[in-house]
Structure formats: structure tokens, C-alpha cells
PDB file of C-alpha atoms (C1' of nucleotides) in Angstrom:
ATOM      1  CA  MET A   1      -5.790 -52.526 103.820  1.00 65.00           C
ATOM      2  CA  ALA A   2      -4.029 -55.455 102.201  1.00 88.00           C
ATOM      3  CA  TYR A   3      -6.226 -55.515  99.138  1.00 95.00           C
ATOM      4  CA  GLU A   4      -4.303 -52.474  97.932  1.00 96.00           C
ATOM      5  CA  SER A   5      -0.984 -54.290  97.749  1.00 97.00           C
ATOM      6  CA  ALA A   6      -2.759 -57.270  96.216  1.00 97.00           C
ATOM      7  CA  LEU A   7      -4.111 -55.071  93.450  1.00 98.00           C
ATOM      8  CA  ARG A   8      -0.691 -53.551  92.901  1.00 97.00           C
ATOM      9  CA  CYS A   9       0.821 -57.012  92.562  1.00 97.00           C
ATOM     10  CA  LEU A  10      -1.752 -58.424  90.183  1.00 98.00           C
ATOM     11  CA  ALA A  11      -1.531 -55.361  87.967  1.00 98.00           C
ATOM     12  CA  ASP A  12       1.863 -56.385  86.606  1.00 98.00           C
ATOM     13  CA  PRO A  13       1.594 -58.850  83.691  1.00 98.00           C
ATOM     14  CA  THR A  14       4.687 -60.871  84.568  1.00 98.00           C
ATOM     15  CA  ARG A  15       3.737 -61.101  88.213  1.00 98.00           C
ATOM     16  CA  ARG A  16       0.264 -62.194  87.180  1.00 98.00           C
ATOM     17  CA  ARG A  17       1.701 -64.941  85.023  1.00 98.00           C
ATOM     18  CA  VAL A  18       3.754 -66.172  87.963  1.00 98.00           C
ATOM     19  CA  PHE A  19       0.709 -66.103  90.196  1.00 97.00           C
ATOM     20  CA  GLU A  20      -1.473 -67.824  87.634  1.00 96.00           C
ATOM     21  CA  ARG A  21       0.983 -70.658  87.230  1.00 96.00           C
ATOM     22  CA  LEU A  22       0.776 -71.234  90.959  1.00 96.00           C
ATOM     23  CA  ARG A  23      -2.887 -72.082  90.536  1.00 93.00           C
ATOM     24  CA  GLU A  24      -1.800 -75.453  89.178  1.00 91.00           C
ATOM     25  CA  GLY A  25       0.089 -76.163  92.359  1.00 94.00           C
ATOM     26  CA  PRO A  26       3.321 -75.424  94.256  1.00 96.00           C
ATOM     27  CA  ARG A  27       6.305 -74.544  92.104  1.00 97.00           C
ATOM     28  CA  ALA A  28       9.990 -73.792  92.709  1.00 98.00           C
ATOM     29  CA  VAL A  29      11.511 -70.513  91.540  1.00 98.00           C
ATOM     30  CA  GLY A  30      13.480 -72.104  88.731  1.00 97.00           C
ATOM     31  CA  GLU A  31      10.437 -73.921  87.389  1.00 97.00           C
ATOM     32  CA  LEU A  32       8.465 -70.704  87.260  1.00 98.00           C
ATOM     33  CA  ALA A  33      11.280 -68.776  85.598  1.00 97.00           C
ATOM     34  CA  ALA A  34      11.718 -71.482  82.965  1.00 96.00           C
ATOM     35  CA  GLY A  35       8.335 -70.732  81.456  1.00 92.00           C
ATOM     36  CA  LEU A  36       8.754 -66.973  81.428  1.00 97.00           C
ATOM     37  CA  PRO A  37      10.627 -64.527  79.187  1.00 97.00           C
ATOM     38  CA  VAL A  38      12.410 -62.952  82.154  1.00 98.00           C
ATOM     39  CA  SER A  39      15.415 -63.964  84.239  1.00 98.00           C
ATOM     40  CA  ARG A  40      15.230 -66.015  87.415  1.00 98.00           C
ATOM     41  CA  PRO A  41      16.138 -63.090  89.701  1.00 98.00           C
ATOM     42  CA  ALA A  42      13.238 -61.163  88.223  1.00 98.00           C
ATOM     43  CA  VAL A  43      10.896 -63.978  89.195  1.00 98.00           C
ATOM     44  CA  SER A  44      12.448 -64.020  92.648  1.00 98.00           C
ATOM     45  CA  GLN A  45      11.692 -60.339  93.073  1.00 98.00           C
ATOM     46  CA  HIS A  46       8.130 -60.837  91.911  1.00 98.00           C
ATOM     47  CA  LEU A  47       7.674 -63.659  94.391  1.00 98.00           C
ATOM     48  CA  LYS A  48       8.908 -61.400  97.154  1.00 98.00           C
ATOM     49  CA  ALA A  49       6.325 -58.800  96.190  1.00 98.00           C
ATOM     50  CA  LEU A  50       3.577 -61.444  96.106  1.00 98.00           C
ATOM     51  CA  LYS A  51       4.663 -62.702  99.501  1.00 98.00           C
ATOM     52  CA  ASP A  52       4.673 -59.219 101.039  1.00 97.00           C
ATOM     53  CA  ALA A  53       1.165 -58.762  99.707  1.00 97.00           C
ATOM     54  CA  GLY A  54       0.028 -61.951 101.427  1.00 97.00           C
ATOM     55  CA  LEU A  55      -0.760 -63.651  98.137  1.00 97.00           C
ATOM     56  CA  VAL A  56       1.748 -66.511  98.373  1.00 98.00           C
ATOM     57  CA  LEU A  57       3.588 -68.564 100.968  1.00 97.00           C
ATOM     58  CA  ASP A  58       6.834 -70.458 100.596  1.00 97.00           C
ATOM     59  CA  ARG A  59       8.448 -73.546 102.014  1.00 97.00           C
ATOM     60  CA  ALA A  60      12.073 -74.648 101.966  1.00 96.00           C
ATOM     61  CA  GLU A  61      12.665 -77.939 100.213  1.00 95.00           C
ATOM     62  CA  GLY A  62      16.367 -78.579 100.317  1.00 94.00           C
ATOM     63  CA  ALA A  63      18.186 -75.980  98.304  1.00 96.00           C
ATOM     64  CA  ARG A  64      14.980 -75.253  96.475  1.00 97.00           C
ATOM     65  CA  ARG A  65      12.286 -72.829  97.492  1.00 98.00           C
ATOM     66  CA  VAL A  66       8.726 -73.874  96.776  1.00 98.00           C
ATOM     67  CA  TYR A  67       6.017 -71.222  96.513  1.00 98.00           C
ATOM     68  CA  PHE A  68       2.266 -71.680  96.614  1.00 97.00           C
ATOM     69  CA  ILE A  69      -0.828 -69.506  96.784  1.00 97.00           C
ATOM     70  CA  ASP A  70      -2.056 -68.222 100.143  1.00 96.00           C
ATOM     71  CA  PRO A  71      -5.864 -68.065  99.999  1.00 95.00           C
ATOM     72  CA  ASP A  72      -5.904 -65.381 102.692  1.00 93.00           C
ATOM     73  CA  GLY A  73      -4.647 -62.545 100.546  1.00 93.00           C
ATOM     74  CA  LEU A  74      -6.824 -63.588  97.643  1.00 94.00           C
ATOM     75  CA  GLY A  75      -9.819 -63.836  99.945  1.00 95.00           C
ATOM     76  CA  GLU A  76      -9.360 -60.317 101.229  1.00 95.00           C
ATOM     77  CA  LEU A  77      -9.263 -58.971  97.708  1.00 95.00           C
ATOM     78  CA  ARG A  78     -12.342 -60.985  96.895  1.00 95.00           C
ATOM     79  CA  ARG A  79     -14.291 -59.621  99.849  1.00 95.00           C
ATOM     80  CA  TRP A  80     -13.356 -56.039  98.952  1.00 95.00           C
ATOM     81  CA  LEU A  81     -14.478 -56.577  95.390  1.00 95.00           C
ATOM     82  CA  ASP A  82     -17.754 -58.134  96.510  1.00 94.00           C
ATOM     83  CA  ARG A  83     -18.660 -55.216  98.756  1.00 92.00           C
ATOM     84  CA  PHE A  84     -17.746 -52.872  95.959  1.00 91.00           C
ATOM     85  CA  TRP A  85     -19.859 -54.836  93.563  1.00 93.00           C
ATOM     86  CA  ASP A  86     -22.969 -54.571  95.697  1.00 92.00           C
ATOM     87  CA  GLN A  87     -22.723 -50.839  96.163  1.00 92.00           C
ATOM     88  CA  ALA A  88     -21.912 -50.273  92.509  1.00 91.00           C
ATOM     89  CA  LEU A  89     -24.975 -52.227  91.415  1.00 92.00           C
ATOM     90  CA  VAL A  90     -27.259 -50.124  93.569  1.00 91.00           C
ATOM     91  CA  ALA A  91     -25.736 -46.896  92.259  1.00 88.00           C
ATOM     92  CA  PHE A  92     -25.967 -48.069  88.661  1.00 89.00           C
ATOM     93  CA  LYS A  93     -29.562 -49.150  88.998  1.00 89.00           C
ATOM     94  CA  HIS A  94     -30.502 -45.727  90.308  1.00 91.00           C
ATOM     95  CA  GLU A  95     -28.554 -44.152  87.462  1.00 86.00           C
ATOM     96  CA  ALA A  96     -30.356 -46.258  84.863  1.00 89.00           C
ATOM     97  CA  GLU A  97     -33.756 -45.308  86.297  1.00 87.00           C
ATOM     98  CA  THR A  98     -33.137 -41.577  86.506  1.00 90.00           C
ATOM     99  CA  HIS A  99     -31.073 -41.243  83.329  1.00 87.00           C
ATOM    100  CA  PRO A 100     -32.052 -43.933  80.807  1.00 77.00           C
ATOM    101  CA  PRO A 101     -29.426 -44.169  78.067  1.00 75.00           C
ATOM    102  CA  ARG A 102     -30.741 -43.857  74.508  1.00 59.00           C
ATOM    103  CA  ARG A 103     -28.630 -46.809  73.468  1.00 50.00           C
ATOM    104  CA  ARG A 104     -25.912 -48.619  75.287  1.00 47.00           C
ATOM    105  CA  PRO A 105     -22.637 -48.249  73.348  1.00 49.00           C
ATOM    106  CA  ALA A 106     -20.770 -51.490  72.719  1.00 50.00           C
ATOM    107  CA  ARG A 107     -17.578 -51.956  74.717  1.00 46.00           C
ATOM    108  CA  GLY A 108     -14.593 -50.643  72.845  1.00 45.00           C
ATOM    109  CA  THR A 109     -16.679 -48.318  70.706  1.00 46.00           C
ATOM    110  CA  PRO A 110     -15.095 -44.888  70.758  1.00 47.00           C
ATOM    111  CA  SER A 111     -17.290 -42.297  72.403  1.00 43.00           C
ATOM    112  CA  PRO A 112     -18.461 -39.330  70.349  1.00 42.00           C
ATOM    113  CA  GLU A 113     -15.747 -36.727  70.265  1.00 39.00           C
ATOM    114  CA  ARG A 114     -16.347 -33.052  70.501  1.00 36.00           C
ATOM    115  CA  LYS A 115     -14.345 -32.205  67.446  1.00 35.00           C
ATOM    116  CA  LYS A 116     -11.858 -33.635  65.062  1.00 32.00           C
ATOM    117  CA  PRO A 117      -8.439 -31.961  65.202  1.00 32.00           C
TER     118      PRO A 117
ATOM    119  CA  MET B   1      -9.009 -60.024  78.578  1.00 64.00           C
ATOM    120  CA  ALA B   2     -10.415 -56.841  80.043  1.00 88.00           C
ATOM    121  CA  TYR B   3      -9.760 -57.819  83.621  1.00 95.00           C
ATOM    122  CA  GLU B   4      -6.133 -56.971  82.960  1.00 96.00           C
ATOM    123  CA  SER B   5      -6.793 -53.320  82.251  1.00 97.00           C
ATOM    124  CA  ALA B   6      -9.201 -53.240  85.178  1.00 98.00           C
ATOM    125  CA  LEU B   7      -6.458 -54.482  87.483  1.00 98.00           C
ATOM    126  CA  ARG B   8      -4.038 -51.948  86.065  1.00 97.00           C
ATOM    127  CA  CYS B   9      -6.508 -49.171  86.735  1.00 98.00           C
ATOM    128  CA  LEU B  10      -7.412 -50.153  90.265  1.00 98.00           C
ATOM    129  CA  ALA B  11      -3.759 -50.517  91.197  1.00 98.00           C
ATOM    130  CA  ASP B  12      -3.202 -46.782  91.252  1.00 98.00           C
ATOM    131  CA  PRO B  13      -4.184 -45.182  94.600  1.00 98.00           C
ATOM    132  CA  THR B  14      -5.538 -41.951  93.158  1.00 98.00           C
ATOM    133  CA  ARG B  15      -7.522 -43.741  90.481  1.00 98.00           C
ATOM    134  CA  ARG B  16      -8.902 -46.058  93.145  1.00 98.00           C
ATOM    135  CA  ARG B  17     -10.032 -43.071  95.208  1.00 98.00           C
ATOM    136  CA  VAL B  18     -11.819 -41.664  92.186  1.00 98.00           C
ATOM    137  CA  PHE B  19     -13.463 -44.993  91.514  1.00 97.00           C
ATOM    138  CA  GLU B  20     -14.446 -45.511  95.139  1.00 96.00           C
ATOM    139  CA  ARG B  21     -16.113 -42.120  95.293  1.00 96.00           C
ATOM    140  CA  LEU B  22     -18.241 -43.161  92.348  1.00 96.00           C
ATOM    141  CA  ARG B  23     -19.734 -45.916  94.488  1.00 93.00           C
ATOM    142  CA  GLU B  24     -21.828 -43.242  96.197  1.00 91.00           C
ATOM    143  CA  GLY B  25     -23.286 -42.229  92.857  1.00 94.00           C
ATOM    144  CA  PRO B  26     -22.629 -40.236  89.682  1.00 96.00           C
ATOM    145  CA  ARG B  27     -20.224 -37.343  90.039  1.00 97.00           C
ATOM    146  CA  ALA B  28     -18.901 -34.601  87.781  1.00 98.00           C
ATOM    147  CA  VAL B  29     -15.178 -34.221  87.192  1.00 98.00           C
ATOM    148  CA  GLY B  30     -14.883 -31.059  89.259  1.00 97.00           C
ATOM    149  CA  GLU B  31     -16.647 -32.631  92.219  1.00 97.00           C
ATOM    150  CA  LEU B  32     -14.280 -35.581  92.174  1.00 98.00           C
ATOM    151  CA  ALA B  33     -11.202 -33.375  91.867  1.00 97.00           C
ATOM    152  CA  ALA B  34     -12.347 -31.172  94.759  1.00 96.00           C
ATOM    153  CA  GLY B  35     -11.898 -34.005  97.236  1.00 92.00           C
ATOM    154  CA  LEU B  36      -8.497 -35.082  95.972  1.00 97.00           C
ATOM    155  CA  PRO B  37      -4.952 -33.726  96.381  1.00 97.00           C
ATOM    156  CA  VAL B  38      -4.386 -33.641  92.618  1.00 98.00           C
ATOM    157  CA  SER B  39      -5.397 -31.256  89.869  1.00 98.00           C
ATOM    158  CA  ARG B  40      -8.570 -31.522  87.822  1.00 98.00           C
ATOM    159  CA  PRO B  41      -6.770 -32.535  84.598  1.00 98.00           C
ATOM    160  CA  ALA B  42      -5.189 -35.397  86.520  1.00 98.00           C
ATOM    161  CA  VAL B  43      -8.636 -36.635  87.500  1.00 98.00           C
ATOM    162  CA  SER B  44      -9.743 -36.240  83.905  1.00 98.00           C
ATOM    163  CA  GLN B  45      -6.915 -38.472  82.753  1.00 98.00           C
ATOM    164  CA  HIS B  46      -7.739 -41.065  85.388  1.00 98.00           C
ATOM    165  CA  LEU B  47     -11.353 -41.074  84.280  1.00 98.00           C
ATOM    166  CA  LYS B  48     -10.249 -41.673  80.713  1.00 98.00           C
ATOM    167  CA  ALA B  49      -8.233 -44.673  81.850  1.00 98.00           C
ATOM    168  CA  LEU B  50     -11.184 -46.015  83.846  1.00 98.00           C
ATOM    169  CA  LYS B  51     -13.450 -45.545  80.854  1.00 98.00           C
ATOM    170  CA  ASP B  52     -11.058 -47.351  78.512  1.00 97.00           C
ATOM    171  CA  ALA B  53     -10.967 -50.223  80.985  1.00 97.00           C
ATOM    172  CA  GLY B  54     -14.757 -50.467  80.909  1.00 97.00           C
ATOM    173  CA  LEU B  55     -15.055 -49.523  84.564  1.00 97.00           C
ATOM    174  CA  VAL B  56     -17.002 -46.271  84.166  1.00 98.00           C
ATOM    175  CA  LEU B  57     -19.409 -44.595  81.774  1.00 97.00           C
ATOM    176  CA  ASP B  58     -20.107 -40.927  81.305  1.00 97.00           C
ATOM    177  CA  ARG B  59     -22.991 -38.706  80.334  1.00 97.00           C
ATOM    178  CA  ALA B  60     -23.043 -35.097  79.226  1.00 96.00           C
ATOM    179  CA  GLU B  61     -25.044 -32.810  81.487  1.00 95.00           C
ATOM    180  CA  GLY B  62     -24.767 -29.324  80.056  1.00 94.00           C
ATOM    181  CA  ALA B  63     -21.214 -28.161  80.291  1.00 95.00           C
ATOM    182  CA  ARG B  64     -20.550 -30.745  82.961  1.00 97.00           C
ATOM    183  CA  ARG B  65     -19.512 -34.333  82.439  1.00 98.00           C
ATOM    184  CA  VAL B  66     -20.987 -36.845  84.832  1.00 98.00           C
ATOM    185  CA  TYR B  67     -19.244 -40.176  85.399  1.00 98.00           C
ATOM    186  CA  PHE B  68     -20.622 -43.308  86.991  1.00 97.00           C
ATOM    187  CA  ILE B  69     -19.591 -46.896  87.484  1.00 97.00           C
ATOM    188  CA  ASP B  70     -20.194 -49.440  84.729  1.00 96.00           C
ATOM    189  CA  PRO B  71     -20.950 -52.813  86.368  1.00 95.00           C
ATOM    190  CA  ASP B  72     -19.746 -54.657  83.272  1.00 93.00           C
ATOM    191  CA  GLY B  73     -16.042 -54.065  83.792  1.00 93.00           C
ATOM    192  CA  LEU B  74     -16.291 -54.714  87.496  1.00 94.00           C
ATOM    193  CA  GLY B  75     -18.246 -57.908  86.821  1.00 95.00           C
ATOM    194  CA  GLU B  76     -15.614 -59.256  84.502  1.00 95.00           C
ATOM    195  CA  LEU B  77     -12.939 -58.699  87.107  1.00 95.00           C
ATOM    196  CA  ARG B  78     -15.147 -60.365  89.673  1.00 95.00           C
ATOM    197  CA  ARG B  79     -15.680 -63.456  87.537  1.00 95.00           C
ATOM    198  CA  TRP B  80     -11.948 -63.786  86.877  1.00 95.00           C
ATOM    199  CA  LEU B  81     -11.217 -63.551  90.579  1.00 95.00           C
ATOM    200  CA  ASP B  82     -13.896 -66.114  91.410  1.00 94.00           C
ATOM    201  CA  ARG B  83     -12.506 -68.694  88.995  1.00 92.00           C
ATOM    202  CA  PHE B  84      -9.074 -68.015  90.353  1.00 90.00           C
ATOM    203  CA  TRP B  85     -10.337 -68.394  93.888  1.00 92.00           C
ATOM    204  CA  ASP B  86     -11.788 -71.829  93.255  1.00 91.00           C
ATOM    205  CA  GLN B  87      -8.659 -73.245  91.666  1.00 91.00           C
ATOM    206  CA  ALA B  88      -6.433 -71.687  94.322  1.00 90.00           C
ATOM    207  CA  LEU B  89      -8.467 -73.267  97.107  1.00 91.00           C
ATOM    208  CA  VAL B  90      -8.090 -76.722  95.600  1.00 90.00           C
ATOM    209  CA  ALA B  91      -4.351 -76.287  95.177  1.00 86.00           C
ATOM    210  CA  PHE B  92      -3.940 -74.968  98.703  1.00 88.00           C
ATOM    211  CA  LYS B  93      -5.939 -77.790 100.214  1.00 88.00           C
ATOM    212  CA  HIS B  94      -3.730 -80.337  98.517  1.00 90.00           C
ATOM    213  CA  GLU B  95      -0.674 -78.414  99.698  1.00 84.00           C
ATOM    214  CA  ALA B  96      -1.905 -78.393 103.307  1.00 88.00           C
ATOM    215  CA  GLU B  97      -2.514 -82.155 103.206  1.00 86.00           C
ATOM    216  CA  THR B  98       0.812 -83.129 101.703  1.00 89.00           C
ATOM    217  CA  HIS B  99       2.948 -80.556 103.515  1.00 85.00           C
ATOM    218  CA  PRO B 100       1.353 -79.614 106.854  1.00 75.00           C
ATOM    219  CA  PRO B 101       2.979 -76.440 108.194  1.00 73.00           C
ATOM    220  CA  ARG B 102       4.384 -76.738 111.732  1.00 57.00           C
ATOM    221  CA  ARG B 103       2.791 -73.466 112.651  1.00 48.00           C
ATOM    222  CA  ARG B 104       1.113 -70.937 110.446  1.00 46.00           C
ATOM    223  CA  PRO B 105       3.045 -67.657 110.668  1.00 48.00           C
ATOM    224  CA  ALA B 106       0.931 -64.593 111.392  1.00 49.00           C
ATOM    225  CA  ARG B 107       0.538 -62.199 108.472  1.00 46.00           C
ATOM    226  CA  GLY B 108       3.230 -59.548 108.525  1.00 44.00           C
ATOM    227  CA  THR B 109       5.598 -61.691 110.534  1.00 45.00           C
ATOM    228  CA  PRO B 110       8.953 -61.705 108.794  1.00 45.00           C
ATOM    229  CA  SER B 111       9.919 -65.117 107.522  1.00 43.00           C
ATOM    230  CA  PRO B 112      13.126 -66.707 108.814  1.00 41.00           C
ATOM    231  CA  GLU B 113      16.060 -65.355 106.871  1.00 38.00           C
ATOM    232  CA  ARG B 114      19.059 -67.311 105.826  1.00 36.00           C
ATOM    233  CA  LYS B 115      21.524 -64.917 107.290  1.00 34.00           C
ATOM    234  CA  LYS B 116      21.884 -61.421 108.610  1.00 32.00           C
ATOM    235  CA  PRO B 117      24.136 -59.157 106.537  1.00 31.00           C
TER     236      PRO B 117
ATOM    237  C1'  DC C   1      36.604 -81.055 100.594  1.00 50.28           C
ATOM    238  C1'  DA C   2      35.752 -79.400  95.947  1.00 50.28           C
ATOM    239  C1'  DC C   3      31.963 -78.707  92.728  1.00 50.28           C
ATOM    240  C1'  DT C   4      27.283 -78.001  91.287  1.00 50.28           C
ATOM    241  C1'  DT C   5      22.589 -76.517  91.915  1.00 50.28           C
ATOM    242  C1'  DT C   6      19.312 -73.330  93.649  1.00 50.28           C
ATOM    243  C1'  DC C   7      18.198 -69.154  95.279  1.00 50.28           C
ATOM    244  C1'  DG C   8      18.051 -64.079  97.344  1.00 50.28           C
ATOM    245  C1'  DT C   9      19.989 -59.506  97.218  1.00 50.28           C
ATOM    246  C1'  DA C  10      22.615 -55.350  95.467  1.00 50.28           C
ATOM    247  C1'  DA C  11      23.498 -51.999  92.018  1.00 50.28           C
ATOM    248  C1'  DG C  12      22.474 -49.857  87.953  1.00 50.28           C
ATOM    249  C1'  DC C  13      19.802 -48.933  83.645  1.00 50.28           C
ATOM    250  C1'  DC C  14      15.761 -47.405  81.493  1.00 50.28           C
ATOM    251  C1'  DA C  15      10.867 -47.281  80.045  1.00 50.28           C
ATOM    252  C1'  DT C  16       6.447 -46.376  81.990  1.00 50.28           C
ATOM    253  C1'  DG C  17       3.167 -43.392  83.768  1.00 50.28           C
ATOM    254  C1'  DA C  18       1.370 -39.962  87.125  1.00 50.28           C
ATOM    255  C1'  DC C  19       1.425 -35.190  87.672  1.00 50.28           C
ATOM    256  C1'  DT C  20       1.797 -30.284  86.426  1.00 50.28           C
ATOM    257  C1'  DT C  21       0.814 -25.974  83.595  1.00 50.28           C
ATOM    258  C1'  DA C  22      -0.983 -24.107  79.341  1.00 50.28           C
ATOM    259  C1'  DC C  23      -4.368 -23.964  75.976  1.00 50.28           C
ATOM    260  C1'  DG C  24      -8.757 -24.445  73.223  1.00 50.28           C
ATOM    261  C1'  DG C  25     -13.458 -25.665  72.886  1.00 50.28           C
ATOM    262  C1'  DT C  26     -18.416 -26.082  74.431  1.00 50.28           C
ATOM    263  C1'  DA C  27     -22.390 -24.669  77.378  1.00 50.28           C
ATOM    264  C1'  DA C  28     -24.867 -21.466  80.394  1.00 50.28           C
ATOM    265  C1'  DG C  29     -25.744 -16.775  82.303  1.00 50.28           C
ATOM    266  C1'  DT C  30     -26.327 -11.734  81.742  1.00 50.28           C
TER     267       DT C  30
ATOM    268  C1'  DA D   1     -22.134 -10.964  72.160  1.00 50.28           C
ATOM    269  C1'  DC D   2     -19.329 -11.103  76.198  1.00 50.28           C
ATOM    270  C1'  DT D   3     -18.113 -13.440  80.240  1.00 50.28           C
ATOM    271  C1'  DT D   4     -17.799 -17.267  83.257  1.00 50.28           C
ATOM    272  C1'  DA D   5     -17.837 -22.202  84.308  1.00 50.28           C
ATOM    273  C1'  DC D   6     -16.462 -26.781  83.142  1.00 50.28           C
ATOM    274  C1'  DC D   7     -13.851 -29.927  80.796  1.00 50.28           C
ATOM    275  C1'  DG D   8     -10.389 -32.646  77.590  1.00 50.28           C
ATOM    276  C1'  DT D   9      -5.872 -32.703  75.472  1.00 50.28           C
ATOM    277  C1'  DA D  10      -0.852 -31.518  74.670  1.00 50.28           C
ATOM    278  C1'  DA D  11       3.693 -31.108  76.228  1.00 50.28           C
ATOM    279  C1'  DG D  12       7.066 -31.564  79.503  1.00 50.28           C
ATOM    280  C1'  DT D  13       8.993 -33.070  84.132  1.00 50.28           C
ATOM    281  C1'  DC D  14      10.215 -36.490  87.373  1.00 50.28           C
ATOM    282  C1'  DA D  15       9.745 -40.494  90.444  1.00 50.28           C
ATOM    283  C1'  DT D  16       8.510 -45.336  90.420  1.00 50.28           C
ATOM    284  C1'  DG D  17       9.554 -49.916  89.505  1.00 50.28           C
ATOM    285  C1'  DG D  18      10.666 -53.828  86.448  1.00 50.28           C
ATOM    286  C1'  DC D  19      14.615 -55.800  84.344  1.00 50.28           C
ATOM    287  C1'  DT D  20      19.472 -57.074  83.902  1.00 50.28           C
ATOM    288  C1'  DT D  21      24.145 -58.720  85.481  1.00 50.28           C
ATOM    289  C1'  DA D  22      27.113 -59.771  89.348  1.00 50.28           C
ATOM    290  C1'  DC D  23      27.817 -61.765  93.602  1.00 50.28           C
ATOM    291  C1'  DG D  24      27.406 -64.556  97.949  1.00 50.28           C
ATOM    292  C1'  DA D  25      25.048 -67.972 100.928  1.00 50.28           C
ATOM    293  C1'  DA D  26      22.996 -72.647 101.768  1.00 50.28           C
ATOM    294  C1'  DA D  27      22.080 -77.507 100.429  1.00 50.28           C
ATOM    295  C1'  DG D  28      23.060 -81.568  97.743  1.00 50.28           C
ATOM    296  C1'  DT D  29      26.760 -84.705  95.197  1.00 50.28           C
ATOM    297  C1'  DG D  30      31.200 -86.937  94.146  1.00 50.28           C
TER     298       DG D  30
END
DNA sequence: CACTTTCGTAAGCCATGACTTACGGTAAGT
DNA sequence: ACTTACCGTAAGTCATGGCTTACGAAAGTG
């Protein structure tokens, strides 16, 4: 049930940038905010969201607050995606066998419209 | 670069329910809408978003429109998450070695606050 | 004890987007 | 040809949430 909040968190571009910077290692709030186009309080709020979702942990280091990735939340999301992946593959294989596409459209190619306005 | 739109899509609860029902197999728009608390046009709009994100494909079947999961979009998201997972594990391991936590707080346990208002 | 640094929270603003109803267009049935 | 079923799009409404500035608390520095 936590993969839902994880997805919600990682959907926001700014929050994703914060999270991705934490891949490199633990960072304080100010450090993270310095490399982003938003204010420090904004980063603080994003970190709170990430923490509530179980994606990060924090540790006090003097007056500073150091955040780092919690593998637990990420792992849960990963497991959900893996189960999904398996089922989706089976369903798609059956689809391909029963309804072979004439030609597979390239990604980003607009689908044939019914009519031009 | 497509994993971003995939994340955006899967963040919405309704859209996730639509997508999860497609795990079982191809479904028409009306069928999907029947099991949801929203209108059929709403489902149609969600399906458009999923299609733009490369998460689903569709096929015309008479007057009906049958949607099914496209493994490509899901695979891209999965690969992104896997790379992330690896790097995060390394960073966390280093964190645990250099800053051993006294005790690991259980998930959902509120962290110690600085002060009560 | 002042003064600075670092941070979290509150309050308010505002764009995004999820939903609705209304409408038009295509396919199948009679 | 008329009617019904199924669907996508347009337009408008409204709540969500991401951002800002302002403020107060805790830790380090002189």
C-alpha cells in the first residue's frame, strides 16, 4: 500500500530531482536546494513528502539535517512493478497471438484519427 | 525520458485502477468504466494519457475500442527503477557503515520532533 | 550573551489537472 | 434509412498541491 505514495512522490519533477541527487549519497537540505531552481523551504516540503512515503530517512548532524535514501520504500515499489511486469507480459503475449498487429507503430507516432476537424 | 510520463500516469489513483484492470487482459472503454466510480469520458481521457505515455495500445474492434498494456513503456520504467535501485543500495550501505543508526525506527513511526507547538 | 547558520512550519497564491455534461461521429442491427 | 451502441473531444468547474515569503526554534561561533 506504500507503493502508491511512492509513485505520487516520484511523479513530481522537482521531487524526483531531489531524490535522484540523493543517489550520490547523503545530502543536507541546503546542499540540495542549492542545485535546484526552487527555494529551500520547497525542498524541505518535498523531503517531508519523500519521508512520509518511506523513500528517505534523515539524521541530525548539528544544526544541519542530512537526508539519504531508504531502500525499503524503493524496494516495495520495485516489487510491485515486477509483479505487474510479469502479469502484463503474459497478457500481452496472448494479445499478440490472438490479434497480430499489421505493423507496430513507432513510439510517438500519432495514431490514425477518425477525422480531421 | 519516457519513464517520467509513466510515473506521472501511474501516480493518479483512478488511472492506476484502469491500468491494473488491463493486467487481466484487453478491455473496451465501457467495460473499464463500468467498474469505476467515474464517468466513461473520464476513463477515455485517462486512456489517452496512458497511451501518450507508451503504457497502453489500442485496437479497433467494430464500434468498440479495445485497450491493452504495452510492455515497452512499463519496461522502460522498470529499467530506470532498477538502475536507481543499484545506486541507492550502494549509497545506503556506505551510509550504514559510516553512520550506524542506534535503532531503526519502524515505518510509520513519527520521528522525534524538535518541539510541540 | 549576542549573532549567524540551518532548518521546519504556517499562510496564502495560483497553475495544473481530474471530473462533469454536452455534442458529434462511426459501426452494427433491424 | 433509422435507431441504438460505443466512443473521443470540447468546454467549464473545482479541488489538489507546489511554490513563495514570513516567522520561530535549535545548534554552532565570537
